[in-house]
mmCIF file of C-alpha atoms in Angstrom:
data_model
loop_
_atom_site.group_PDB
_atom_site.id
_atom_site.type_symbol
_atom_site.label_atom_id
_atom_site.label_comp_id
_atom_site.label_asym_id
_atom_site.label_seq_id
_atom_site.Cartn_x
_atom_site.Cartn_y
_atom_site.Cartn_z
ATOM 1 C CA MET Z 1 -0.734 3.239 -11.657
ATOM 2 C CA ASP Z 2 -0.717 6.623 -13.210
ATOM 3 C CA ASN Z 3 -2.909 9.501 -11.814
ATOM 4 C CA LYS Z 4 -2.532 7.790 -8.205
ATOM 5 C CA ILE Z 5 -3.170 9.859 -5.367
ATOM 6 C CA PHE Z 6 -1.935 9.265 -1.636
ATOM 7 C CA ALA Z 7 -2.103 9.896 1.990
ATOM 8 C CA LEU Z 8 -0.315 8.713 4.921
ATOM 9 C CA VAL Z 9 -1.652 8.999 8.425
ATOM 10 C CA ASP Z 10 0.290 9.054 11.176
ATOM 11 C CA CYS Z 11 -0.277 9.490 14.612
ATOM 12 C CA ASN Z 12 1.341 12.109 16.958
ATOM 13 C CA ASN Z 13 3.255 10.962 19.594
ATOM 14 C CA PHE Z 14 1.298 7.818 19.321
ATOM 15 C CA TYR Z 15 1.889 6.633 22.845
ATOM 16 C CA ALA Z 16 1.783 10.139 24.201
ATOM 17 C CA SER Z 17 -0.876 11.097 22.395
ATOM 18 C CA CYS Z 18 -2.754 7.672 24.230
ATOM 19 C CA GLU Z 19 -2.049 8.459 27.620
ATOM 20 C CA ARG Z 20 -3.556 11.801 26.984
ATOM 21 C CA VAL Z 21 -6.977 10.837 25.417
ATOM 22 C CA PHE Z 22 -7.794 9.531 29.428
ATOM 23 C CA ASN Z 23 -5.816 12.291 31.141
ATOM 24 C CA PRO Z 24 -6.258 15.652 29.564
ATOM 25 C CA LYS Z 25 -4.274 17.364 32.608
ATOM 26 C CA LEU Z 26 -0.719 15.967 30.738
ATOM 27 C CA GLU Z 27 -1.566 18.046 27.700
ATOM 28 C CA GLY Z 28 1.492 20.462 27.094
ATOM 29 C CA LYS Z 29 3.194 19.009 29.878
ATOM 30 C CA PRO Z 30 6.409 16.624 28.808
ATOM 31 C CA ILE Z 31 5.444 12.732 28.001
ATOM 32 C CA VAL Z 32 7.938 9.773 28.160
ATOM 33 C CA VAL Z 33 6.845 5.597 28.007
ATOM 34 C CA LEU Z 34 9.379 3.352 28.191
ATOM 35 C CA SER Z 35 10.160 -0.354 27.348
ATOM 36 C CA ASN Z 36 10.132 -3.663 28.473
ATOM 37 C CA ASN Z 37 11.005 -3.700 32.390
ATOM 38 C CA ASP Z 38 10.851 0.673 32.207
ATOM 39 C CA GLY Z 39 14.639 -0.112 30.829
ATOM 40 C CA CYS Z 40 14.427 2.713 27.733
ATOM 41 C CA VAL Z 41 12.934 5.031 26.636
ATOM 42 C CA VAL Z 42 10.578 4.479 23.694
ATOM 43 C CA ALA Z 43 8.381 7.214 22.604
ATOM 44 C CA ARG Z 44 8.229 11.350 23.806
ATOM 45 C CA SER Z 45 5.874 14.054 23.882
ATOM 46 C CA ASN Z 46 7.109 17.255 21.648
ATOM 47 C CA GLU Z 47 7.236 18.814 25.225
ATOM 48 C CA ALA Z 48 9.949 16.058 26.082
ATOM 49 C CA LYS Z 49 12.261 15.668 23.057
ATOM 50 C CA ALA Z 50 12.230 19.792 23.720
ATOM 51 C CA LEU Z 51 14.346 18.782 26.784
ATOM 52 C CA GLY Z 52 16.657 16.856 25.258
ATOM 53 C CA ILE Z 53 15.646 13.482 26.062
ATOM 54 C CA PRO Z 54 16.530 11.398 23.377
ATOM 55 C CA MET Z 55 14.893 7.999 21.493
ATOM 56 C CA GLY Z 56 16.565 5.174 23.269
ATOM 57 C CA ALA Z 57 17.607 6.499 26.187
ATOM 58 C CA PRO Z 58 18.678 4.831 29.314
ATOM 59 C CA TYR Z 59 15.648 5.829 31.823
ATOM 60 C CA PHE Z 60 18.172 5.626 34.636
ATOM 61 C CA LYS Z 61 20.424 7.650 33.225
ATOM 62 C CA TYR Z 62 17.834 10.227 32.179
ATOM 63 C CA LYS Z 63 16.387 10.430 35.759
ATOM 64 C CA GLN Z 64 17.417 13.519 36.940
ATOM 65 C CA LEU Z 65 16.905 15.368 33.863
ATOM 66 C CA ILE Z 66 13.577 13.528 34.061
ATOM 67 C CA ASN Z 67 12.752 14.806 37.901
ATOM 68 C CA ARG Z 68 13.829 17.892 37.498
ATOM 69 C CA ASN Z 69 11.716 18.615 34.661
ATOM 70 C CA LYS Z 70 8.707 17.136 36.095
ATOM 71 C CA VAL Z 71 8.192 14.778 33.035
ATOM 72 C CA HIS Z 72 5.101 12.413 33.376
ATOM 73 C CA VAL Z 73 6.460 8.963 32.999
ATOM 74 C CA PHE Z 74 4.688 5.265 32.003
ATOM 75 C CA SER Z 75 5.351 2.525 31.133
ATOM 76 C CA SER Z 76 4.380 0.831 28.403
ATOM 77 C CA ASN Z 77 0.909 0.233 27.982
ATOM 78 C CA TYR Z 78 0.405 -2.024 25.059
ATOM 79 C CA THR Z 79 -3.162 -3.451 25.011
ATOM 80 C CA PHE Z 80 -4.054 -0.080 25.524
ATOM 81 C CA TYR Z 81 -2.168 1.255 22.620
ATOM 82 C CA GLY Z 82 -3.066 -1.666 20.505
ATOM 83 C CA ASP Z 83 -6.553 -0.793 21.113
ATOM 84 C CA MET Z 84 -6.400 2.621 19.848
ATOM 85 C CA SER Z 85 -4.345 2.065 16.991
ATOM 86 C CA ALA Z 86 -7.453 -0.976 16.222
ATOM 87 C CA ARG Z 87 -9.805 2.690 16.604
ATOM 88 C CA VAL Z 88 -8.141 4.993 14.772
ATOM 89 C CA MET Z 89 -7.986 2.378 11.270
ATOM 90 C CA THR Z 90 -11.417 1.294 12.228
ATOM 91 C CA SER Z 91 -12.479 5.302 12.007
ATOM 92 C CA LEU Z 92 -9.950 5.920 8.834
ATOM 93 C CA LYS Z 93 -11.122 2.664 7.085
ATOM 94 C CA SER Z 94 -15.174 4.139 7.500
ATOM 95 C CA LEU Z 95 -13.914 7.275 5.608
ATOM 96 C CA VAL Z 96 -11.512 5.268 2.873
ATOM 97 C CA SER Z 97 -11.842 1.891 1.461
ATOM 98 C CA ASP Z 98 -8.729 1.647 -0.278
ATOM 99 C CA ILE Z 99 -6.158 1.663 3.620
ATOM 100 C CA GLU Z 100 -3.126 -0.100 3.674
ATOM 101 C CA ILE Z 101 -2.372 -0.110 7.664
ATOM 102 C CA TYR Z 102 1.429 0.274 7.596
ATOM 103 C CA SER Z 103 2.483 0.094 11.818
ATOM 104 C CA ILE Z 104 0.660 0.069 14.754
ATOM 105 C CA ASP Z 105 0.466 4.094 13.846
ATOM 106 C CA GLU Z 106 0.304 4.633 10.527
ATOM 107 C CA ALA Z 107 -1.485 4.023 7.502
ATOM 108 C CA PHE Z 108 -1.559 4.485 4.003
ATOM 109 C CA LEU Z 109 -4.322 5.787 1.752
ATOM 110 C CA ASP Z 110 -5.281 5.720 -1.798
ATOM 111 C CA ILE Z 111 -6.859 8.458 -2.545
ATOM 112 C CA SER Z 112 -7.006 8.061 -6.382
ATOM 113 C CA SER Z 113 -10.986 8.975 -6.191
ATOM 114 C CA PHE Z 114 -11.223 12.251 -4.479
ATOM 115 C CA TYR Z 115 -8.965 13.695 -7.489
ATOM 116 C CA TYR Z 116 -11.941 15.873 -7.753
ATOM 117 C CA CYS Z 117 -11.981 17.346 -3.880
ATOM 118 C CA ASP Z 118 -9.453 19.836 -2.257
ATOM 119 C CA LEU Z 119 -7.284 17.620 -0.908
ATOM 120 C CA GLU Z 120 -6.150 19.821 1.456
ATOM 121 C CA GLU Z 121 -9.339 20.059 2.761
ATOM 122 C CA THR Z 122 -10.120 16.401 2.806
ATOM 123 C CA ALA Z 123 -7.584 15.508 4.866
ATOM 124 C CA ARG Z 124 -7.882 18.357 7.460
ATOM 125 C CA GLU Z 125 -11.669 16.843 7.815
ATOM 126 C CA ILE Z 126 -9.901 13.629 8.333
ATOM 127 C CA ARG Z 127 -7.892 14.926 10.873
ATOM 128 C CA ARG Z 128 -10.587 17.219 12.493
ATOM 129 C CA LEU Z 129 -13.158 13.180 12.556
ATOM 130 C CA ILE Z 130 -10.410 10.897 14.173
ATOM 131 C CA LYS Z 131 -9.078 13.328 16.592
ATOM 132 C CA GLN Z 132 -13.424 13.706 17.146
ATOM 133 C CA TRP Z 133 -14.184 9.931 17.268
ATOM 134 C CA THR Z 134 -10.750 8.497 18.959
ATOM 135 C CA GLY Z 135 -8.930 11.605 20.701
ATOM 136 C CA ILE Z 136 -5.670 11.013 18.767
ATOM 137 C CA PRO Z 137 -4.125 13.660 16.726
ATOM 138 C CA VAL Z 138 -2.628 12.980 13.352
ATOM 139 C CA SER Z 139 -0.534 14.359 10.632
ATOM 140 C CA ILE Z 140 -1.292 13.701 6.980
ATOM 141 C CA GLY Z 141 0.483 13.905 4.237
ATOM 142 C CA ILE Z 142 -0.602 13.953 -0.053
ATOM 143 C CA GLY Z 143 2.128 12.622 -2.838
ATOM 144 C CA PRO Z 144 1.578 11.239 -6.664
ATOM 145 C CA THR Z 145 3.362 8.099 -4.468
ATOM 146 C CA LYS Z 146 3.808 6.175 -0.946
ATOM 147 C CA THR Z 147 7.423 7.791 -1.154
ATOM 148 C CA LEU Z 148 6.136 10.933 -1.681
ATOM 149 C CA ALA Z 149 3.587 10.716 0.953
ATOM 150 C CA LYS Z 150 5.949 9.494 3.387
ATOM 151 C CA VAL Z 151 7.554 12.851 2.840
ATOM 152 C CA ALA Z 152 4.770 14.954 2.631
ATOM 153 C CA ASN Z 153 3.893 13.282 6.158
ATOM 154 C CA ARG Z 154 7.043 14.184 7.456
ATOM 155 C CA GLN Z 155 6.470 18.254 6.208
ATOM 156 C CA ALA Z 156 3.256 17.723 7.674
ATOM 157 C CA LYS Z 157 4.590 16.702 10.947
ATOM 158 C CA LYS Z 158 7.663 19.180 11.579
ATOM 159 C CA TYR Z 159 6.550 22.050 9.382
ATOM 160 C CA THR Z 160 2.643 23.380 9.346
ATOM 161 C CA THR Z 161 0.471 24.248 11.967
ATOM 162 C CA SER Z 162 -2.276 22.530 10.101
ATOM 163 C CA ASN Z 163 -0.136 19.045 10.120
ATOM 164 C CA VAL Z 164 -1.104 18.070 6.588
ATOM 165 C CA PHE Z 165 0.982 18.919 3.702
ATOM 166 C CA ASP Z 166 0.271 18.243 0.213
ATOM 167 C CA ILE Z 167 3.637 17.547 -1.914
ATOM 168 C CA ARG Z 168 2.008 17.185 -5.390
ATOM 169 C CA ASP Z 169 3.506 20.709 -7.057
ATOM 170 C CA GLN Z 170 6.400 19.601 -8.773
ATOM 171 C CA SER Z 171 8.490 23.098 -8.130
ATOM 172 C CA ILE Z 172 7.102 22.871 -4.164
ATOM 173 C CA ARG Z 173 8.307 19.004 -4.278
ATOM 174 C CA ASP Z 174 11.642 20.067 -5.704
ATOM 175 C CA GLU Z 175 12.771 22.306 -2.906
ATOM 176 C CA ILE Z 176 11.750 19.682 -0.427
ATOM 177 C CA LEU Z 177 14.103 16.971 -1.443
ATOM 178 C CA LYS Z 178 16.415 19.302 -2.113
ATOM 179 C CA ASP Z 179 16.832 19.691 1.603
ATOM 180 C CA LEU Z 180 15.952 16.269 2.604
ATOM 181 C CA PRO Z 181 18.898 13.602 3.753
ATOM 182 C CA LEU Z 182 19.493 10.396 1.426
ATOM 183 C CA GLU Z 183 18.711 8.401 4.655
ATOM 184 C CA GLU Z 184 14.716 10.353 5.236
ATOM 185 C CA ILE Z 185 13.801 8.550 2.082
ATOM 186 C CA TRP Z 186 11.366 6.015 3.047
ATOM 187 C CA GLY Z 187 13.576 2.809 2.297
ATOM 188 C CA ILE Z 188 16.595 4.081 2.240
ATOM 189 C CA SER Z 189 18.910 2.340 4.493
ATOM 190 C CA THR Z 190 22.423 4.361 6.778
ATOM 191 C CA ARG Z 191 24.654 1.287 4.169
ATOM 192 C CA TRP Z 192 22.760 2.424 0.712
ATOM 193 C CA GLY Z 193 23.183 6.139 1.558
ATOM 194 C CA ARG Z 194 27.193 5.922 1.819
ATOM 195 C CA ARG Z 195 26.725 3.639 -1.398
ATOM 196 C CA LEU Z 196 24.842 6.492 -3.175
ATOM 197 C CA ARG Z 197 26.994 9.437 -1.352
ATOM 198 C CA LYS Z 198 30.260 7.329 -3.561
ATOM 199 C CA ILE Z 199 28.642 8.353 -6.770
ATOM 200 C CA GLY Z 200 27.254 12.019 -5.615
ATOM 201 C CA VAL Z 201 23.981 11.610 -4.876
ATOM 202 C CA ASP Z 202 24.096 13.539 -1.517
ATOM 203 C CA THR Z 203 19.914 14.672 -1.658
ATOM 204 C CA ALA Z 204 16.974 13.265 -1.850
ATOM 205 C CA TYR Z 205 17.092 15.367 -5.211
ATOM 206 C CA ASP Z 206 20.421 14.264 -6.338
ATOM 207 C CA LEU Z 207 18.875 10.547 -6.276
ATOM 208 C CA THR Z 208 15.966 11.914 -8.336
ATOM 209 C CA GLN Z 209 18.385 13.293 -11.453
ATOM 210 C CA THR Z 210 20.627 9.994 -11.147
ATOM 211 C CA ASN Z 211 19.943 7.532 -14.280
ATOM 212 C CA ALA Z 212 17.426 4.991 -12.401
ATOM 213 C CA ARG Z 213 19.782 2.174 -14.458
ATOM 214 C CA HIS Z 214 22.675 3.442 -12.111
ATOM 215 C CA VAL Z 215 20.801 3.431 -8.750
ATOM 216 C CA ARG Z 216 19.993 0.107 -9.553
ATOM 217 C CA LYS Z 217 23.614 -0.659 -10.293
ATOM 218 C CA THR Z 218 24.690 0.980 -6.490
ATOM 219 C CA ILE Z 219 22.042 -0.023 -4.163
ATOM 220 C CA SER Z 220 19.585 -2.704 -5.841
ATOM 221 C CA ILE Z 221 15.868 -2.692 -7.957
ATOM 222 C CA VAL Z 222 14.501 -1.041 -4.423
ATOM 223 C CA GLY Z 223 16.620 1.937 -5.294
ATOM 224 C CA GLU Z 224 15.162 2.208 -8.527
ATOM 225 C CA ARG Z 225 11.987 1.506 -7.378
ATOM 226 C CA ILE Z 226 12.268 4.613 -4.724
ATOM 227 C CA HIS Z 227 13.885 6.734 -7.701
ATOM 228 C CA HIS Z 228 10.867 6.244 -9.668
ATOM 229 C CA GLU Z 229 8.655 7.361 -6.501
ATOM 230 C CA LEU Z 230 10.422 10.293 -5.774
ATOM 231 C CA ASN Z 231 10.080 11.672 -9.731
ATOM 232 C CA GLY Z 232 6.122 10.949 -8.793
ATOM 233 C CA ILE Z 233 5.621 7.952 -10.905
ATOM 234 C CA SER Z 234 3.714 4.931 -8.449
ATOM 235 C CA CYS Z 235 5.709 1.647 -7.956
ATOM 236 C CA ILE Z 236 4.425 0.593 -4.754
ATOM 237 C CA GLY Z 237 0.312 -0.021 -4.464
ATOM 238 C CA ILE Z 238 -1.556 -0.417 -1.384
ATOM 239 C CA GLU Z 239 -0.886 -3.776 -0.292
ATOM 240 C CA GLU Z 240 -3.958 -6.391 1.386
ATOM 241 C CA VAL Z 241 -2.501 -7.424 5.325
ATOM 242 C CA LYS Z 242 -1.714 -10.844 4.898
ATOM 243 C CA ASN Z 243 -1.244 -13.196 7.613
ATOM 244 C CA LYS Z 244 1.790 -13.768 9.347
ATOM 245 C CA LYS Z 245 3.895 -17.152 8.251
ATOM 246 C CA ASN Z 246 5.229 -17.026 12.073
ATOM 247 C CA ILE Z 247 4.097 -15.241 15.689
ATOM 248 C CA ILE Z 248 6.896 -14.710 18.175
ATOM 249 C CA SER Z 249 6.018 -14.010 21.600
ATOM 250 C CA SER Z 250 8.860 -12.859 24.335
ATOM 251 C CA LYS Z 251 9.438 -10.617 26.730
ATOM 252 C CA SER Z 252 12.595 -10.456 29.462
ATOM 253 C CA PHE Z 253 11.988 -10.963 33.023
ATOM 254 C CA GLY Z 254 11.608 -8.479 35.409
ATOM 255 C CA ARG Z 255 13.561 -10.229 37.639
ATOM 256 C CA LYS Z 256 16.106 -13.198 37.162
ATOM 257 C CA VAL Z 257 14.742 -16.732 36.936
ATOM 258 C CA MET Z 258 16.463 -19.807 38.163
ATOM 259 C CA LEU Z 259 13.124 -22.168 38.979
ATOM 260 C CA VAL Z 260 12.009 -24.523 35.630
ATOM 261 C CA SER Z 261 8.506 -24.082 36.885
ATOM 262 C CA ASP Z 262 8.462 -19.859 36.494
ATOM 263 C CA LEU Z 263 9.951 -20.863 32.953
ATOM 264 C CA GLU Z 264 7.251 -23.091 32.514
ATOM 265 C CA GLU Z 265 4.385 -21.017 33.969
ATOM 266 C CA ALA Z 266 5.885 -17.780 31.441
ATOM 267 C CA VAL Z 267 6.170 -19.724 28.350
ATOM 268 C CA SER Z 268 2.501 -20.848 29.199
ATOM 269 C CA ASN Z 269 1.686 -16.890 28.724
ATOM 270 C CA TYR Z 270 3.214 -16.221 25.597
ATOM 271 C CA VAL Z 271 2.098 -19.603 23.938
ATOM 272 C CA ALA Z 272 -1.342 -18.071 24.802
ATOM 273 C CA ARG Z 273 -0.566 -14.810 23.614
ATOM 274 C CA ALA Z 274 0.679 -15.930 20.360
ATOM 275 C CA CYS Z 275 -2.307 -18.396 20.037
ATOM 276 C CA GLU Z 276 -4.912 -15.364 20.681
ATOM 277 C CA LYS Z 277 -2.811 -13.633 17.555
ATOM 278 C CA LEU Z 278 -3.217 -17.077 15.676
ATOM 279 C CA ARG Z 279 -6.738 -17.429 16.072
ATOM 280 C CA ALA Z 280 -7.499 -13.788 15.530
ATOM 281 C CA GLN Z 281 -6.292 -14.553 11.410
ATOM 282 C CA GLY Z 282 -7.876 -17.232 11.024
ATOM 283 C CA SER Z 283 -4.693 -19.651 11.093
ATOM 284 C CA ARG Z 284 -3.615 -22.696 12.405
ATOM 285 C CA ALA Z 285 0.368 -23.696 13.342
ATOM 286 C CA GLN Z 286 2.174 -26.669 12.579
ATOM 287 C CA GLY Z 287 5.549 -26.198 14.335
ATOM 288 C CA LEU Z 288 6.707 -24.602 17.329
ATOM 289 C CA TYR Z 289 10.064 -23.393 18.933
ATOM 290 C CA VAL Z 290 11.145 -22.407 22.290
ATOM 291 C CA PHE Z 291 14.087 -20.348 22.967
ATOM 292 C CA LEU Z 292 15.589 -19.728 26.179
ATOM 293 C CA ARG Z 293 18.569 -17.656 27.143
ATOM 294 C CA THR Z 294 20.815 -15.327 29.899
ATOM 295 C CA SER Z 295 21.438 -11.933 29.487
ATOM 296 C CA PRO Z 296 23.945 -11.330 26.746
ATOM 297 C CA PHE Z 297 26.478 -9.547 29.177
ATOM 298 C CA VAL Z 298 27.150 -10.964 32.244
ATOM 299 C CA ASP Z 299 30.651 -13.038 32.437
ATOM 300 C CA PRO Z 300 30.569 -15.661 29.780
ATOM 301 C CA GLU Z 301 30.603 -18.625 32.034
ATOM 302 C CA LYS Z 302 27.635 -17.657 33.455
ATOM 303 C CA ARG Z 303 25.730 -17.701 29.573
ATOM 304 C CA TYR Z 304 23.367 -19.828 28.350
ATOM 305 C CA SER Z 305 21.557 -19.761 25.258
ATOM 306 C CA ASN Z 306 19.667 -22.628 23.783
ATOM 307 C CA GLY Z 307 16.655 -23.041 21.426
ATOM 308 C CA MET Z 308 14.343 -26.028 20.292
ATOM 309 C CA SER Z 309 11.556 -27.083 18.077
ATOM 310 C CA THR Z 310 8.906 -29.375 17.397
ATOM 311 C CA PHE Z 311 6.158 -30.313 14.774
ATOM 312 C CA PHE Z 312 2.544 -31.244 15.167
ATOM 313 C CA SER Z 313 1.236 -33.635 13.009
ATOM 314 C CA ILE Z 314 -2.019 -31.695 12.111
ATOM 315 C CA PRO Z 315 -2.252 -28.099 12.384
ATOM 316 C CA THR Z 316 -3.471 -26.496 15.602
ATOM 317 C CA SER Z 317 -4.771 -23.407 17.209
ATOM 318 C CA ASN Z 318 -5.283 -24.675 20.797
ATOM 319 C CA THR Z 319 -3.536 -23.459 23.489
ATOM 320 C CA SER Z 320 -3.748 -25.926 25.642
ATOM 321 C CA LYS Z 321 -2.383 -28.598 23.464
ATOM 322 C CA ILE Z 322 0.913 -25.982 21.966
ATOM 323 C CA VAL Z 323 1.770 -25.150 25.894
ATOM 324 C CA LYS Z 324 1.606 -29.059 26.313
ATOM 325 C CA GLU Z 325 4.326 -28.858 23.972
ATOM 326 C CA ALA Z 326 5.791 -25.333 24.928
ATOM 327 C CA LYS Z 327 6.390 -26.657 28.169
ATOM 328 C CA HIS Z 328 7.808 -30.021 27.270
ATOM 329 C CA LEU Z 329 10.511 -28.292 25.654
ATOM 330 C CA THR Z 330 11.286 -25.818 28.522
ATOM 331 C CA ARG Z 331 12.399 -28.583 30.707
ATOM 332 C CA LYS Z 332 14.570 -29.776 28.218
ATOM 333 C CA LEU Z 333 16.233 -26.549 27.504
ATOM 334 C CA PHE Z 334 16.509 -25.692 31.223
ATOM 335 C CA VAL Z 335 19.962 -26.553 32.485
ATOM 336 C CA TYR Z 336 20.569 -25.966 36.497
ATOM 337 C CA GLY Z 337 22.431 -22.694 37.746
ATOM 338 C CA TYR Z 338 21.843 -20.454 35.351
ATOM 339 C CA GLU Z 339 20.640 -17.463 35.908
ATOM 340 C CA TYR Z 340 17.895 -16.659 32.863
ATOM 341 C CA GLN Z 341 16.272 -13.514 31.151
ATOM 342 C CA LYS Z 342 14.098 -13.909 28.467
ATOM 343 C CA ILE Z 343 12.360 -16.821 27.479
ATOM 344 C CA GLY Z 344 10.241 -16.636 24.222
ATOM 345 C CA VAL Z 345 8.195 -18.766 21.528
ATOM 346 C CA MET Z 346 7.225 -19.158 17.967
ATOM 347 C CA LEU Z 347 5.102 -20.726 16.416
ATOM 348 C CA LEU Z 348 5.683 -21.876 13.003
ATOM 349 C CA ASP Z 349 4.648 -22.861 9.529
ATOM 350 C CA ILE Z 350 0.973 -21.227 9.799
ATOM 351 C CA THR Z 351 -1.747 -21.999 7.841
ATOM 352 C CA ASP Z 352 -4.922 -21.130 6.460
ATOM 353 C CA ALA Z 353 -7.747 -22.582 9.105
ATOM 354 C CA GLU Z 354 -10.188 -23.274 6.505
ATOM 355 C CA ASN Z 355 -8.082 -25.258 4.182
ATOM 356 C CA GLU Z 356 -7.242 -28.300 6.866
ATOM 357 C CA GLN Z 357 -4.516 -30.591 5.919
ATOM 358 C CA TYR Z 358 -5.939 -33.582 7.726
ATOM 359 C CA SER Z 359 -3.500 -36.869 9.135
ATOM 360 C CA PHE Z 360 -4.035 -40.438 8.631
ATOM 361 C CA TYR Z 361 -2.857 -41.417 11.856
ATOM 362 C CA GLU Z 362 -4.215 -38.682 13.937
ATOM 363 C CA TYR Z 363 -7.351 -36.840 14.079
ATOM 364 C CA GLU Z 364 -8.398 -33.627 15.859
ATOM 365 C CA ASN Z 365 -12.022 -32.618 16.809
ATOM 366 C CA TYR Z 366 -11.468 -28.903 15.314
ATOM 367 C CA ASP Z 367 -15.243 -28.073 15.523
ATOM 368 C CA GLN Z 368 -15.092 -28.991 19.538
ATOM 369 C CA SER Z 369 -11.484 -27.204 20.208
ATOM 370 C CA ASP Z 370 -12.793 -24.086 17.835
ATOM 371 C CA ARG Z 371 -15.967 -24.135 20.087
ATOM 372 C CA VAL Z 372 -13.377 -24.309 23.296
ATOM 373 C CA MET Z 373 -10.882 -21.577 21.597
ATOM 374 C CA GLU Z 374 -13.792 -19.014 21.087
ATOM 375 C CA VAL Z 375 -15.456 -19.050 24.515
ATOM 376 C CA LEU Z 376 -11.683 -18.225 25.088
ATOM 377 C CA ASP Z 377 -11.129 -15.418 23.238
ATOM 378 C CA GLY Z 378 -14.653 -14.472 23.946
ATOM 379 C CA VAL Z 379 -14.569 -13.760 27.322
ATOM 380 C CA ASN Z 380 -11.142 -12.388 27.453
ATOM 381 C CA SER Z 381 -12.027 -9.358 24.388
ATOM 382 C CA ARG Z 382 -15.405 -8.588 26.583
ATOM 383 C CA TYR Z 383 -13.894 -8.582 30.406
ATOM 384 C CA GLY Z 384 -10.736 -7.600 29.459
ATOM 385 C CA SER Z 385 -6.870 -9.839 28.367
ATOM 386 C CA SER Z 386 -6.274 -12.728 31.238
ATOM 387 C CA THR Z 387 -9.343 -12.594 31.949
ATOM 388 C CA LEU Z 388 -10.196 -16.318 31.315
ATOM 389 C CA THR Z 389 -6.542 -17.907 31.723
ATOM 390 C CA LEU Z 390 -5.251 -21.737 31.489
ATOM 391 C CA GLY Z 391 -4.067 -23.137 34.985
ATOM 392 C CA ALA Z 392 -0.228 -23.572 33.615
ATOM 393 C CA GLN Z 393 -0.291 -19.431 32.931
ATOM 394 C CA GLY Z 394 -0.251 -19.123 37.105
ATOM 395 C CA ILE Z 395 -1.361 -16.471 39.201
ATOM 396 C CA LYS Z 396 1.054 -14.212 40.966
ATOM 397 C CA LYS Z 397 3.493 -14.226 38.128
ATOM 398 C CA ASP Z 398 6.445 -12.924 40.156
ATOM 399 C CA TRP Z 399 8.704 -13.487 37.211
ATOM 400 C CA ARG Z 400 6.253 -10.821 34.677
ATOM 401 C CA MET Z 401 8.792 -7.672 33.502
ATOM 402 C CA LYS Z 402 8.226 -4.778 35.308
ATOM 403 C CA SER Z 403 5.676 -1.911 34.748
ATOM 404 C CA GLU Z 404 5.809 -0.022 37.693
ATOM 405 C CA ARG Z 405 4.499 3.325 35.924
ATOM 406 C CA LYS Z 406 1.654 1.852 33.450
ATOM 407 C CA SER Z 407 -1.331 3.063 32.844
ATOM 408 C CA ALA Z 408 -4.741 1.928 33.619
ATOM 409 C CA ALA Z 409 -6.852 -0.232 30.883
ATOM 410 C CA TYR Z 410 -9.169 1.816 29.622
ATOM 411 C CA THR Z 411 -10.527 0.714 27.056
ATOM 412 C CA THR Z 412 -10.306 -3.425 27.557
ATOM 413 C CA ASN Z 413 -10.875 -4.032 31.361
ATOM 414 C CA MET Z 414 -14.655 -3.064 32.225
ATOM 415 C CA LEU Z 415 -13.444 -2.542 36.096
ATOM 416 C CA GLN Z 416 -10.583 0.088 34.968
ATOM 417 C CA ILE Z 417 -12.973 2.168 33.148
ATOM 418 C CA PRO Z 418 -13.108 5.913 33.928
ATOM 419 C CA VAL Z 419 -15.675 7.436 36.264
ATOM 420 C CA VAL Z 420 -17.022 10.885 35.199
ATOM 421 C CA LYS Z 421 -17.905 12.537 37.920
#
C-alpha cells in the first residue's frame, strides 16, 4: 500500500453538536449529554469540559456544579444522533468514494487520488461543506497511514484553530510523536503500554525506533503493525462495512420491574429494534438469546441473572415470529419475587437473506413475510420510529428508561419538525 494518504474525519463533541444544530442558542454554552436512565455524563461540550466535568461522571454527584454554572443537560437521543451521523457520512461519501465508517462520529477516507492537491486546503473545504450541509463541525487529520491520521486528528482537534492537520512531514511527525503517550496511540491499551515501558518504550516516538520483531514479541503482531504504521508504512487499508454476525438490543429499565407482563412488553420492543437492524443489512437470524437480570449491586440473596437461547429451523427476519419466541423464553426465565433491572435480546447466527437455506420439514413464505416487514419499516422510516408497532410492544411502557431531558426528534418525526416563524 505504498504512497497511500488517509484522512480521519471526526465530528467535534458530536452529541453536543447535534443538540446545537436545531437550537443555535446553545452555541458557546456548556452542554452535557447523559447515558441511559440519565445516569452518567457520556458527552460534553468544550465549555463543560472546562468546568471540570469528567467523562462518565455520575450526574447526581455533579448536579450542584451543573446547576451553578447553568449547564444545559440532555438525555441521550440516539435516534436523532444516529440520523445526524447518517447525514454526515452520506455527505462524506458524496465527496470521497473510498470511505470506512469507523464509528457514529468518525470515518476514514482514502484520499490517495487527491495527492496532486493542496490537501490541507481540500480538507478545509470538506470541513466547510459538512458544516454547511449538516451543521456538524468536524476535525480532519491527514497522514500516510490510518494510525498517523488518527494522531493528526488529535493534533487538529486540540492544537489548531482550523481543525485540520497534515502529519506527513517527517520532522513535524517526529516532534509530535515524542510528546505522545503510548496509550494515546490507536490500538495501544493500558496493559500493552505497561509491557512496552518495561522494555524502555515510553512514547510513540520510542515505539518507532524499537525493533519491529521486539515489539511483536513484547505485545503482538498487532503491535508490530502499529510500529510500521507510525513509521509511515501503511498496513491497514480502508475496510468495507461488514454485516454484523450478532445483533444485541437491551436497555436498563427506568424503574424496577416485577411483573412478567412488563418483561414481555419490554423484550418485544427490543426484538423489534433488533429486527429493524437485521433487515436493514439484508439478513436473517437463525437463533435468539434472551437474558434477564436484577441489579448487580443489591444484596446477594436478591440477585438473579439468567439467559436462554432457541434456534429457528428456518432463518427469519420476521419481527412477530421472533417476538413470539422471545416472550416464550422470557416466561421460562422469569422467577417471581425479584426486582428486575434489565432484559435484552441477541439475534444469533445471522445469514445473508439472499442465500436462503430451506428446510425439508418447514416452509416459510419469505415473499409474503418480507412484504409485511417492508411496509412496517417503510411507515416507521417515513413517519418516525414506533409509529407502527406490534400489539405485544404495549402502549404505556412504564418500564422504559428515564429520559426526562430528551430533545425532540427533529429529523425523524413529522410532528416534531422545527417550525420557523
